[in-house]
Amino acid sequence: MLDVAIVGAGPAGLSAAAALLQCRSKALRVEVFDHIPRLEACGAGLAMRSNGFAALDAIDSKLCQSIAELTCSLHTGVMRSLDGKVLNTSQLSSGKTKYGVSEQAPMGWSELRDGLAEHLPAGAIHLNKRFSKLQQYDDHVELHFTDGTSVEAKIVVGADGCFSKIRQQTLGDGLPDFTGTVIWRARLSSSDLPKGESHFFLQGSMIATFYPISIDQYVWTIGAPVSCLEEVGLSAKTGPTGPKAQVKGTSDPLEGNRGEAQGRETKSVAAKAGSADSQRETPEKSAATQAEQSQNGSCGSSVPKAVELSASERCRRVWGNNAQVIKDIIDATDESTVLEHNLHVRHPDSLSQGFWGTGQVTLVGDAAHPMRPASGQGVNQALEDAVELAQAIQESGLTQGSLRAYEASRIPRVQQILAAEMATGLKSYANRPAELPADLAAFKHAKAKWEGTDNGAYEKWILQKEFSPLKAQEAHMVDGHT
């Protein structure tokens, strides 16, 4: 029997495994399961922040250093209007944090995943293992996979993303909410784009950004409310299957691909550097089918049949005649690598019950708290989850009490970050905030929490999070609770 079985081999699951393997002098038996056939290049980019590095450092300083070496430094932030006009340019901190990187340290999603995977012992990761169901007993959990195999573990950790099947089978609290925003993003190689600069386009109905993740690799992202698609004759599905746009006016059903806002899309990105968190195909079609919603837009026009468009072409149509540099970037990107997905979140009040697990099962990362990517906290909060879960188990053993203590410790902080990220994201769509009603309650919550404080108070509160090294607390492990 395993001590801990983790479902999901993205950064959340792999960092949880790394942390748990550090929390005892005699290592726990921890193994990770994922349905993907191999760990191949995939995904877009992410932003590592000081709190994420603090979590990695608590797991293992060498791991922290190895990940830091994979990041890219930013020295300039450029804010532009949607037509490309420069609104302001700011010099980002030229200094380094104590982890040897700039405060905003972008990197590739798959580079982080691979760095974490390399840190785990051989045999700890099992691929081609698609989770099917679980059954909890008094002292263990039995996981079943679609290939007919099963494993038993004292504790199960769901790290299977935004549409977590582990969550649905344990909490049954429904799927996350669609924010009303559709996202496109990709990676590309370029020697022409500015080095060390992030460019952000806003003050309109949409947002866009591009930034480097290495010497010659860049990530770009465009986000738009569904109404922006409708204005150019497209529609987007609002169910968790993700968008697969078609010419507005047809009645043909949509068969979208599911994808996660924090980085797991189903389409493979291999050509120019990658295939969310596509980071991985999300859970099976059954979960999506249960929550499918009707397509936006009217039916019954003279268009007789859906016209299939690539994600890249849909993105071009929506971006329209806005900034030329973004159009050039889209055109320079291998069309097969452009990812499109609906942006889903869970709201602060969804955590008000004070837990996100039951019995011997808990969650980490997007399975627990998918959030808007406004300031890049998604993956950093997943790393925090990993450390605090390991600390709770280090303190009190492999018990249900440890899992509930971990959740109770994390939820107040995560609630505030969920709210603030939503508020920031909502304000970015200057002309369309009323069209994103799923974010309004969180916006008010965040505004009430931080209004009147110093502009840097929220940022400081997030980034100065510290953790005690896991090894330093070995003596406090309750060995009788294993």
Tab-separated table of C-alpha atoms in Angstrom:
chain	number	residue	atom	x	y	z
A	1	MET	CA	0.000	0.000	0.000
A	2	LEU	CA	1.202	3.493	-0.859
A	3	ASP	CA	1.393	6.194	1.746
A	4	VAL	CA	0.247	8.838	-0.735
A	5	ALA	CA	-1.161	8.512	-4.251
A	6	ILE	CA	-1.303	11.713	-6.313
A	7	VAL	CA	-3.502	11.997	-9.392
A	8	GLY	CA	-2.047	14.527	-11.823
A	9	ALA	CA	1.548	14.982	-13.026
A	10	GLY	CA	1.533	18.732	-13.583
A	11	PRO	CA	3.458	21.200	-11.387
A	12	ALA	CA	0.871	20.922	-8.586
A	13	GLY	CA	1.052	17.138	-8.315
A	14	LEU	CA	4.806	16.858	-8.819
A	15	SER	CA	5.616	19.576	-6.292
A	16	ALA	CA	3.312	17.884	-3.775
A	17	ALA	CA	5.198	14.635	-4.344
A	18	ALA	CA	8.561	16.367	-3.905
A	19	ALA	CA	7.419	18.021	-0.690
A	20	LEU	CA	5.931	14.860	0.785
A	21	LEU	CA	9.106	12.906	0.062
A	22	GLN	CA	10.985	15.455	2.187
A	23	CYS	CA	8.748	15.397	5.243
A	24	ARG	CA	10.159	12.323	7.000
A	25	SER	CA	13.578	10.931	7.767
A	26	LYS	CA	12.254	7.634	6.428
A	27	ALA	CA	10.714	8.649	3.120
A	28	LEU	CA	7.038	8.109	2.557
A	29	ARG	CA	6.011	5.964	-0.361
A	30	VAL	CA	4.590	8.577	-2.718
A	31	GLU	CA	3.630	7.917	-6.339
A	32	VAL	CA	2.047	10.061	-9.062
A	33	PHE	CA	-0.431	8.901	-11.712
A	34	ASP	CA	-1.438	10.621	-14.947
A	35	HIS	CA	-3.252	9.593	-18.103
A	36	ILE	CA	-0.785	11.206	-20.529
A	37	PRO	CA	1.447	8.747	-22.417
A	38	ARG	CA	4.678	10.689	-21.925
A	39	LEU	CA	6.105	13.877	-20.447
A	40	GLU	CA	6.589	15.793	-23.661
A	41	ALA	CA	7.038	19.482	-24.411
A	42	CYS	CA	3.728	21.231	-23.917
A	43	GLY	CA	2.023	24.273	-22.499
A	44	ALA	CA	2.640	27.977	-22.699
A	45	GLY	CA	4.241	30.095	-19.996
A	46	LEU	CA	3.908	31.063	-16.356
A	47	ALA	CA	5.331	33.594	-13.937
A	48	MET	CA	7.376	32.411	-10.986
A	49	ARG	CA	7.199	34.803	-8.039
A	50	SER	CA	9.055	35.043	-4.726
A	51	ASN	CA	6.390	33.129	-2.796
A	52	GLY	CA	6.653	30.263	-5.265
A	53	PHE	CA	10.421	30.190	-4.929
A	54	ALA	CA	10.043	30.291	-1.143
A	55	ALA	CA	7.925	27.150	-1.381
A	56	LEU	CA	10.485	25.414	-3.603
A	57	ASP	CA	13.265	26.454	-1.258
A	58	ALA	CA	11.412	24.895	1.659
A	59	ILE	CA	11.212	21.635	-0.263
A	60	ASP	CA	14.850	21.585	-1.351
A	61	SER	CA	17.229	24.483	-1.938
A	62	LYS	CA	18.876	22.645	-4.834
A	63	LEU	CA	15.493	22.161	-6.492
A	64	CYS	CA	14.782	25.868	-6.032
A	65	GLN	CA	18.108	26.782	-7.629
A	66	SER	CA	17.613	24.444	-10.580
A	67	ILE	CA	14.179	25.922	-11.326
A	68	ALA	CA	15.489	29.476	-10.928
A	69	GLU	CA	18.072	28.772	-13.615
A	70	LEU	CA	15.268	27.991	-16.073
A	71	THR	CA	13.580	31.376	-15.725
A	72	CYS	CA	13.954	34.530	-17.786
A	73	SER	CA	14.570	38.024	-16.382
A	74	LEU	CA	12.334	40.992	-17.168
A	75	HIS	CA	13.650	44.534	-16.895
A	76	THR	CA	10.901	46.583	-18.561
A	77	GLY	CA	7.109	46.577	-18.521
A	78	VAL	CA	5.283	48.337	-21.363
A	79	MET	CA	1.591	49.200	-21.114
A	80	ARG	CA	-0.204	49.850	-24.399
A	81	SER	CA	-3.711	50.591	-25.593
A	82	LEU	CA	-5.326	48.012	-27.851
A	83	ASP	CA	-4.267	49.958	-30.937
A	84	GLY	CA	-0.628	49.623	-29.845
A	85	LYS	CA	-0.055	53.150	-28.507
A	86	VAL	CA	2.399	53.162	-25.600
A	87	LEU	CA	0.671	54.389	-22.451
A	88	ASN	CA	3.616	54.073	-20.099
A	89	THR	CA	6.888	52.252	-19.686
A	90	SER	CA	8.156	51.168	-16.303
A	91	GLN	CA	11.530	49.846	-15.307
A	92	LEU	CA	11.089	46.672	-13.345
A	93	SER	CA	13.372	46.046	-10.427
A	94	SER	CA	16.889	45.526	-11.715
A	95	GLY	CA	17.870	43.755	-8.530
A	96	LYS	CA	17.625	40.084	-7.838
A	97	THR	CA	15.607	38.406	-5.141
A	98	LYS	CA	17.374	36.176	-2.665
A	99	TYR	CA	16.677	33.319	-5.061
A	100	GLY	CA	18.870	34.939	-7.711
A	101	VAL	CA	16.094	35.916	-10.111
A	102	SER	CA	14.023	39.002	-10.877
A	103	GLU	CA	10.765	39.396	-8.981
A	104	GLN	CA	8.803	38.510	-12.083
A	105	ALA	CA	10.545	35.460	-13.491
A	106	PRO	CA	8.701	33.940	-16.471
A	107	MET	CA	9.402	30.434	-17.693
A	108	GLY	CA	7.797	27.679	-19.719
A	109	TRP	CA	5.137	25.484	-18.129
A	110	SER	CA	6.705	22.268	-19.349
A	111	GLU	CA	10.145	23.405	-18.167
A	112	LEU	CA	8.792	23.721	-14.628
A	113	ARG	CA	7.023	20.389	-14.868
A	114	ASP	CA	10.131	18.661	-16.177
A	115	GLY	CA	12.332	20.242	-13.509
A	116	LEU	CA	10.039	18.915	-10.805
A	117	ALA	CA	9.806	15.488	-12.437
A	118	GLU	CA	13.584	15.170	-12.579
A	119	HIS	CA	13.723	15.806	-8.854
A	120	LEU	CA	11.617	12.724	-8.069
A	121	PRO	CA	13.082	9.230	-7.751
A	122	ALA	CA	12.851	6.800	-10.635
A	123	GLY	CA	9.545	4.967	-10.708
A	124	ALA	CA	7.600	7.646	-8.844
A	125	ILE	CA	5.593	8.745	-11.889
A	126	HIS	CA	3.185	6.382	-13.647
A	127	LEU	CA	1.846	7.447	-17.051
A	128	ASN	CA	-0.965	5.997	-19.167
A	129	LYS	CA	-3.022	5.790	-15.960
A	130	ARG	CA	-6.372	7.458	-16.497
A	131	PHE	CA	-8.281	7.821	-13.235
A	132	SER	CA	-11.734	6.263	-13.223
A	133	LYS	CA	-13.104	6.163	-9.682
A	134	LEU	CA	-12.149	5.966	-6.031
A	135	GLN	CA	-13.553	4.264	-2.981
A	136	GLN	CA	-12.779	5.341	0.577
A	137	TYR	CA	-12.493	2.888	3.447
A	138	ASP	CA	-11.796	3.484	7.124
A	139	ASP	CA	-8.031	3.412	6.771
A	140	HIS	CA	-7.260	3.799	3.068
A	141	VAL	CA	-8.488	4.796	-0.384
A	142	GLU	CA	-8.668	2.567	-3.440
A	143	LEU	CA	-8.021	4.249	-6.795
A	144	HIS	CA	-9.221	2.607	-9.985
A	145	PHE	CA	-7.939	3.341	-13.491
A	146	THR	CA	-9.578	2.791	-16.844
A	147	ASP	CA	-7.048	0.100	-17.786
A	148	GLY	CA	-8.511	-2.110	-15.066
A	149	THR	CA	-5.708	-1.642	-12.549
A	150	SER	CA	-6.011	-0.159	-9.081
A	151	VAL	CA	-3.842	1.014	-6.201
A	152	GLU	CA	-4.401	1.483	-2.494
A	153	ALA	CA	-3.095	4.440	-0.540
A	154	LYS	CA	-3.478	5.873	2.936
A	155	ILE	CA	-3.920	9.350	1.479
A	156	VAL	CA	-4.990	10.528	-1.991
A	157	VAL	CA	-4.174	13.974	-3.383
A	158	GLY	CA	-6.161	15.274	-6.335
A	159	ALA	CA	-3.956	17.403	-8.589
A	160	ASP	CA	-5.998	16.720	-11.699
A	161	GLY	CA	-6.788	20.266	-12.667
A	162	CYS	CA	-9.663	22.666	-13.001
A	163	PHE	CA	-12.263	20.010	-13.851
A	164	SER	CA	-10.953	17.549	-11.266
A	165	LYS	CA	-12.649	14.176	-11.256
A	166	ILE	CA	-11.198	13.546	-7.808
A	167	ARG	CA	-13.057	16.643	-6.600
A	168	GLN	CA	-16.312	15.647	-8.217
A	169	GLN	CA	-16.217	12.166	-6.711
A	170	THR	CA	-15.374	13.400	-3.222
A	171	LEU	CA	-17.042	16.818	-2.863
A	172	GLY	CA	-19.558	16.692	-5.685
A	173	ASP	CA	-19.776	20.482	-5.613
A	174	GLY	CA	-20.094	21.033	-9.344
A	175	LEU	CA	-17.792	22.377	-11.999
A	176	PRO	CA	-16.038	25.746	-11.801
A	177	ASP	CA	-17.709	28.867	-13.146
A	178	PHE	CA	-17.144	30.230	-16.620
A	179	THR	CA	-15.952	33.821	-16.308
A	180	GLY	CA	-17.276	34.920	-19.678
A	181	THR	CA	-13.746	35.149	-21.072
A	182	VAL	CA	-12.135	33.137	-23.871
A	183	ILE	CA	-8.342	32.847	-23.957
A	184	TRP	CA	-5.917	32.171	-26.819
A	185	ARG	CA	-2.215	31.629	-26.256
A	186	ALA	CA	0.884	30.053	-27.695
A	187	ARG	CA	4.663	29.976	-27.688
A	188	LEU	CA	6.870	30.959	-30.556
A	189	SER	CA	10.532	31.349	-31.372
A	190	SER	CA	11.660	34.834	-32.364
A	191	SER	CA	14.855	36.823	-32.583
A	192	ASP	CA	12.981	40.032	-33.465
A	193	LEU	CA	10.855	40.669	-30.375
A	194	PRO	CA	12.302	42.866	-27.605
A	195	LYS	CA	14.422	41.104	-24.991
A	196	GLY	CA	13.562	41.365	-21.320
A	197	GLU	CA	10.307	43.241	-21.915
A	198	SER	CA	6.705	42.352	-21.171
A	199	HIS	CA	4.055	44.141	-23.239
A	200	PHE	CA	0.466	44.435	-22.023
A	201	PHE	CA	-2.388	45.743	-24.215
A	202	LEU	CA	-5.555	46.965	-22.501
A	203	GLN	CA	-8.012	49.852	-22.092
A	204	GLY	CA	-10.619	48.308	-24.316
A	205	SER	CA	-12.839	45.290	-24.715
A	206	MET	CA	-9.957	42.805	-24.784
A	207	ILE	CA	-6.493	42.303	-23.351
A	208	ALA	CA	-3.295	40.902	-24.827
A	209	THR	CA	0.242	40.348	-23.661
A	210	PHE	CA	3.535	38.905	-24.827
A	211	TYR	CA	6.722	38.254	-22.892
A	212	PRO	CA	9.914	36.178	-23.143
A	213	ILE	CA	10.421	32.896	-21.315
A	214	SER	CA	13.971	32.292	-22.573
A	215	ILE	CA	16.539	33.862	-24.885
A	216	ASP	CA	14.477	33.185	-28.015
A	217	GLN	CA	11.159	31.824	-26.777
A	218	TYR	CA	8.091	34.003	-26.182
A	219	VAL	CA	4.561	33.490	-24.937
A	220	TRP	CA	1.566	35.509	-26.110
A	221	THR	CA	-1.959	35.594	-24.745
A	222	ILE	CA	-5.205	37.240	-25.822
A	223	GLY	CA	-8.348	37.325	-23.702
A	224	ALA	CA	-11.807	38.465	-24.829
A	225	PRO	CA	-15.378	38.342	-23.490
A	226	VAL	CA	-17.728	36.107	-25.474
A	227	SER	CA	-19.466	39.189	-26.883
A	228	CYS	CA	-16.283	40.039	-28.781
A	229	LEU	CA	-16.561	36.719	-30.591
A	230	GLU	CA	-20.211	37.313	-31.359
A	231	GLU	CA	-19.414	40.693	-32.878
A	232	VAL	CA	-17.341	38.977	-35.576
A	233	GLY	CA	-19.828	36.165	-36.181
A	234	LEU	CA	-18.348	33.565	-33.841
A	235	SER	CA	-19.688	31.842	-30.770
A	236	ALA	CA	-17.953	30.088	-27.934
A	237	LYS	CA	-19.203	27.250	-25.853
A	238	THR	CA	-19.535	28.067	-22.172
A	239	GLY	CA	-19.322	24.532	-20.861
A	240	PRO	CA	-16.117	22.929	-19.571
A	241	THR	CA	-15.541	21.301	-22.924
A	242	GLY	CA	-13.975	24.616	-23.859
A	243	PRO	CA	-14.620	26.712	-26.912
A	244	LYS	CA	-14.762	25.451	-30.386
A	245	ALA	CA	-16.093	28.416	-32.301
A	246	GLN	CA	-18.225	28.215	-35.361
A	247	VAL	CA	-19.928	30.713	-37.626
A	248	LYS	CA	-22.771	32.211	-35.662
A	249	GLY	CA	-26.215	31.158	-36.737
A	250	THR	CA	-25.829	27.411	-37.015
A	251	SER	CA	-27.533	24.856	-34.870
A	252	ASP	CA	-24.851	22.226	-35.138
A	253	PRO	CA	-23.628	21.048	-31.724
A	254	LEU	CA	-20.216	22.087	-30.580
A	255	GLU	CA	-17.661	19.483	-29.633
A	256	GLY	CA	-15.147	21.604	-27.833
A	257	ASN	CA	-11.873	20.627	-26.277
A	258	ARG	CA	-11.578	21.178	-22.593
A	259	GLY	CA	-8.784	23.300	-21.265
A	260	GLU	CA	-7.797	25.094	-18.122
A	261	ALA	CA	-7.162	28.741	-17.654
A	262	GLN	CA	-4.006	28.070	-15.613
A	263	GLY	CA	-2.580	26.062	-18.409
A	264	ARG	CA	-4.047	22.738	-19.345
A	265	GLU	CA	-5.369	22.593	-22.849
A	266	THR	CA	-6.051	19.494	-24.825
A	267	LYS	CA	-4.338	20.514	-28.052
A	268	SER	CA	-0.719	19.426	-28.417
A	269	VAL	CA	1.883	22.127	-28.824
A	270	ALA	CA	5.084	20.653	-30.110
A	271	ALA	CA	6.320	22.589	-33.083
A	272	LYS	CA	7.807	25.684	-31.550
A	273	ALA	CA	8.269	24.771	-27.958
A	274	GLY	CA	5.356	23.206	-26.519
A	275	SER	CA	1.983	21.359	-26.812
A	276	ALA	CA	-2.449	23.691	-18.987
A	277	ASP	CA	-1.745	23.119	-17.469
A	278	SER	CA	-1.576	22.115	-23.727
A	279	GLN	CA	-0.539	21.054	-20.557
A	280	ARG	CA	-2.668	18.027	-20.315
A	281	GLU	CA	-5.935	16.733	-21.507
A	282	THR	CA	-8.408	17.352	-18.719
A	283	PRO	CA	-10.642	14.620	-17.285
A	284	GLU	CA	-12.858	12.411	-19.389
A	285	LYS	CA	-15.643	13.558	-21.641
A	286	SER	CA	-18.346	12.376	-19.241
A	287	ALA	CA	-17.713	15.222	-16.806
A	288	ALA	CA	-17.889	17.741	-19.609
A	289	THR	CA	-21.021	16.223	-21.095
A	290	GLN	CA	-22.848	16.518	-17.798
A	291	ALA	CA	-22.205	20.247	-17.679
A	292	GLU	CA	-22.489	21.226	-21.303
A	293	GLN	CA	-24.368	24.432	-21.814
A	294	SER	CA	-26.050	25.707	-24.949
A	295	GLN	CA	-23.953	27.717	-27.360
A	296	ASN	CA	-24.134	31.504	-27.377
A	297	GLY	CA	-25.750	33.310	-30.270
A	298	SER	CA	-28.875	32.753	-32.333
A	299	CYS	CA	-29.797	29.826	-34.484
A	300	GLY	CA	-31.533	29.489	-37.800
A	301	SER	CA	-29.663	31.864	-40.066
A	302	SER	CA	-29.041	31.084	-43.698
A	303	VAL	CA	-25.663	29.496	-42.886
A	304	PRO	CA	-26.399	25.800	-43.425
A	305	LYS	CA	-23.395	24.246	-41.751
A	306	ALA	CA	-20.757	24.993	-39.151
A	307	VAL	CA	-17.560	26.303	-40.670
A	308	GLU	CA	-14.604	24.949	-38.791
A	309	LEU	CA	-11.942	27.513	-38.078
A	310	SER	CA	-8.594	26.989	-36.423
A	311	ALA	CA	-7.981	28.581	-33.042
A	312	SER	CA	-5.457	30.825	-34.740
A	313	GLU	CA	-7.999	32.090	-37.291
A	314	ARG	CA	-10.638	32.655	-34.617
A	315	CYS	CA	-8.089	34.642	-32.667
A	316	ARG	CA	-7.236	36.767	-35.732
A	317	ARG	CA	-10.905	37.524	-36.306
A	318	VAL	CA	-11.495	38.586	-32.722
A	319	TRP	CA	-8.334	40.713	-32.530
A	320	GLY	CA	-9.374	42.454	-35.727
A	321	ASN	CA	-7.720	45.775	-36.475
A	322	ASN	CA	-6.102	46.244	-33.104
A	323	ALA	CA	-2.321	46.505	-32.613
A	324	GLN	CA	-0.352	45.311	-35.620
A	325	VAL	CA	2.407	43.798	-33.499
A	326	ILE	CA	-0.045	41.290	-32.050
A	327	LYS	CA	-1.339	40.422	-35.524
A	328	ASP	CA	2.254	39.874	-36.636
A	329	ILE	CA	2.890	37.623	-33.640
A	330	ILE	CA	-0.206	35.535	-34.370
A	331	ASP	CA	0.818	35.215	-38.010
A	332	ALA	CA	4.350	34.173	-37.033
A	333	THR	CA	3.059	31.404	-34.751
A	334	ASP	CA	2.651	27.869	-36.024
A	335	GLU	CA	-1.124	27.598	-36.329
A	336	SER	CA	-1.185	24.111	-34.839
A	337	THR	CA	0.292	25.369	-31.577
A	338	VAL	CA	-2.320	28.020	-30.759
A	339	LEU	CA	-4.418	26.996	-27.765
A	340	GLU	CA	-7.937	28.222	-27.092
A	341	HIS	CA	-9.905	27.684	-23.908
A	342	ASN	CA	-12.601	29.114	-21.727
A	343	LEU	CA	-11.449	30.706	-18.495
A	344	HIS	CA	-13.020	29.061	-15.455
A	345	VAL	CA	-12.586	29.928	-11.785
A	346	ARG	CA	-13.899	29.078	-8.355
A	347	HIS	CA	-15.065	31.973	-6.270
A	348	PRO	CA	-14.021	32.863	-2.725
A	349	ASP	CA	-17.393	31.965	-1.285
A	350	SER	CA	-17.044	28.442	-2.711
A	351	LEU	CA	-14.382	27.879	-0.045
A	352	SER	CA	-16.456	29.243	2.824
A	353	GLN	CA	-17.170	25.752	4.155
A	354	GLY	CA	-13.518	25.625	5.239
A	355	PHE	CA	-12.397	22.483	3.411
A	356	TRP	CA	-11.769	21.147	-0.103
A	357	GLY	CA	-11.515	17.466	0.683
A	358	THR	CA	-13.220	14.678	2.604
A	359	GLY	CA	-11.930	11.663	4.472
A	360	GLN	CA	-8.469	10.647	3.290
A	361	VAL	CA	-8.658	12.790	0.135
A	362	THR	CA	-7.531	16.362	-0.421
A	363	LEU	CA	-6.730	18.646	-3.350
A	364	VAL	CA	-3.927	20.904	-4.547
A	365	GLY	CA	-3.539	23.495	-7.301
A	366	ASP	CA	-6.295	24.109	-9.847
A	367	ALA	CA	-8.288	21.169	-8.524
A	368	ALA	CA	-8.707	23.164	-5.316
A	369	HIS	CA	-8.703	26.793	-6.483
A	370	PRO	CA	-8.580	27.656	-10.209
A	371	MET	CA	-8.123	31.418	-10.498
A	372	ARG	CA	-7.706	34.209	-12.994
A	373	PRO	CA	-4.100	34.607	-14.192
A	374	ALA	CA	-4.052	38.346	-13.468
A	375	SER	CA	-0.765	38.373	-11.578
A	376	GLY	CA	0.420	34.845	-12.250
A	377	GLN	CA	-0.352	33.382	-8.840
A	378	GLY	CA	-1.913	30.125	-10.029
A	379	VAL	CA	1.203	27.970	-10.106
A	380	ASN	CA	2.756	29.780	-7.141
A	381	GLN	CA	-0.271	28.977	-5.008
A	382	ALA	CA	-0.003	25.343	-6.102
A	383	LEU	CA	3.587	25.309	-4.833
A	384	GLU	CA	2.425	26.806	-1.547
A	385	ASP	CA	-0.201	24.051	-1.314
A	386	ALA	CA	2.496	21.421	-1.714
A	387	VAL	CA	4.585	22.729	1.168
A	388	GLU	CA	1.723	23.310	3.578
A	389	LEU	CA	0.282	19.862	2.872
A	390	ALA	CA	3.663	18.291	3.629
A	391	GLN	CA	4.036	20.390	6.777
A	392	ALA	CA	0.649	19.261	8.055
A	393	ILE	CA	1.505	15.610	7.439
A	394	GLN	CA	4.944	16.130	8.943
A	395	GLU	CA	3.328	17.514	12.056
A	396	SER	CA	0.477	15.052	12.554
A	397	GLY	CA	0.977	12.085	10.261
A	398	LEU	CA	-1.086	10.528	7.478
A	399	THR	CA	-4.438	11.332	9.044
A	400	GLN	CA	-7.694	12.955	8.047
A	401	GLY	CA	-6.965	15.560	10.693
A	402	SER	CA	-3.751	16.519	8.898
A	403	LEU	CA	-5.616	17.031	5.633
A	404	ARG	CA	-8.310	19.165	7.215
A	405	ALA	CA	-5.654	21.204	9.040
A	406	TYR	CA	-3.862	21.816	5.739
A	407	GLU	CA	-7.090	22.965	4.094
A	408	ALA	CA	-8.039	25.211	7.015
A	409	SER	CA	-4.594	26.796	6.888
A	410	ARG	CA	-4.685	27.452	3.149
A	411	ILE	CA	-8.249	28.614	2.593
A	412	PRO	CA	-8.175	32.115	4.155
A	413	ARG	CA	-5.137	33.100	2.067
A	414	VAL	CA	-6.438	31.491	-1.099
A	415	GLN	CA	-9.838	33.162	-0.718
A	416	GLN	CA	-8.244	36.597	-0.680
A	417	ILE	CA	-6.035	35.816	-3.668
A	418	LEU	CA	-8.955	34.412	-5.671
A	419	ALA	CA	-10.896	37.595	-5.025
A	420	ALA	CA	-8.056	39.980	-5.800
A	421	GLU	CA	-7.079	38.135	-8.988
A	422	MET	CA	-10.676	38.315	-10.172
A	423	ALA	CA	-10.881	42.001	-9.369
A	424	THR	CA	-7.695	42.737	-11.286
A	425	GLY	CA	-8.843	40.670	-14.233
A	426	LEU	CA	-12.227	42.326	-14.325
A	427	LYS	CA	-10.756	45.829	-14.368
A	428	SER	CA	-8.527	44.896	-17.314
A	429	TYR	CA	-11.559	44.717	-19.598
A	430	ALA	CA	-12.285	48.438	-19.385
A	431	ASN	CA	-15.206	48.476	-21.810
A	432	ARG	CA	-16.880	45.219	-20.810
A	433	PRO	CA	-16.792	44.679	-17.014
A	434	ALA	CA	-20.559	44.288	-16.765
A	435	GLU	CA	-20.356	41.316	-19.153
A	436	LEU	CA	-18.326	39.301	-16.674
A	437	PRO	CA	-20.940	38.826	-13.930
A	438	ALA	CA	-19.280	35.753	-12.461
A	439	ASP	CA	-16.523	38.029	-11.179
A	440	LEU	CA	-18.622	40.788	-9.647
A	441	ALA	CA	-19.027	39.355	-6.141
A	442	ALA	CA	-15.327	38.632	-5.927
A	443	PHE	CA	-14.521	42.085	-7.230
A	444	LYS	CA	-16.534	43.697	-4.438
A	445	HIS	CA	-14.923	41.393	-1.885
A	446	ALA	CA	-11.420	42.297	-3.002
A	447	LYS	CA	-12.186	46.006	-3.245
A	448	ALA	CA	-13.503	46.037	0.316
A	449	LYS	CA	-10.477	44.127	1.575
A	450	TRP	CA	-7.736	46.234	-0.011
A	451	GLU	CA	-9.347	49.636	-0.584
A	452	GLY	CA	-7.514	52.430	1.216
A	453	THR	CA	-4.336	50.442	1.720
A	454	ASP	CA	-0.953	51.229	0.247
A	455	ASN	CA	-0.736	50.264	-3.413
A	456	GLY	CA	1.921	47.669	-2.636
A	457	ALA	CA	0.173	46.147	0.392
A	458	TYR	CA	-1.447	43.280	-1.482
A	459	GLU	CA	1.690	42.491	-3.482
A	460	LYS	CA	3.796	42.562	-0.345
A	461	TRP	CA	1.385	40.297	1.503
A	462	ILE	CA	1.575	37.716	-1.282
A	463	LEU	CA	5.264	37.802	-2.108
A	464	GLN	CA	6.729	37.856	1.396
A	465	LYS	CA	5.269	34.493	2.321
A	466	GLU	CA	7.915	32.343	4.011
A	467	PHE	CA	8.123	28.663	4.909
A	468	SER	CA	10.255	26.670	7.309
A	469	PRO	CA	12.393	24.054	5.572
A	470	LEU	CA	10.649	20.693	5.682
A	471	LYS	CA	13.756	18.831	6.854
A	472	ALA	CA	14.185	21.153	9.833
A	473	GLN	CA	10.973	19.818	11.355
A	474	GLU	CA	11.609	16.112	11.048
A	475	ALA	CA	11.800	15.692	14.802
A	476	HIS	CA	8.192	16.858	15.148
A	477	MET	CA	6.792	14.088	13.014
A	478	VAL	CA	4.176	12.078	14.921
A	479	ASP	CA	5.367	8.618	14.039
A	480	GLY	CA	2.391	6.961	15.631
A	481	HIS	CA	0.077	8.485	13.053
A	482	THR	CA	1.245	6.810	9.902
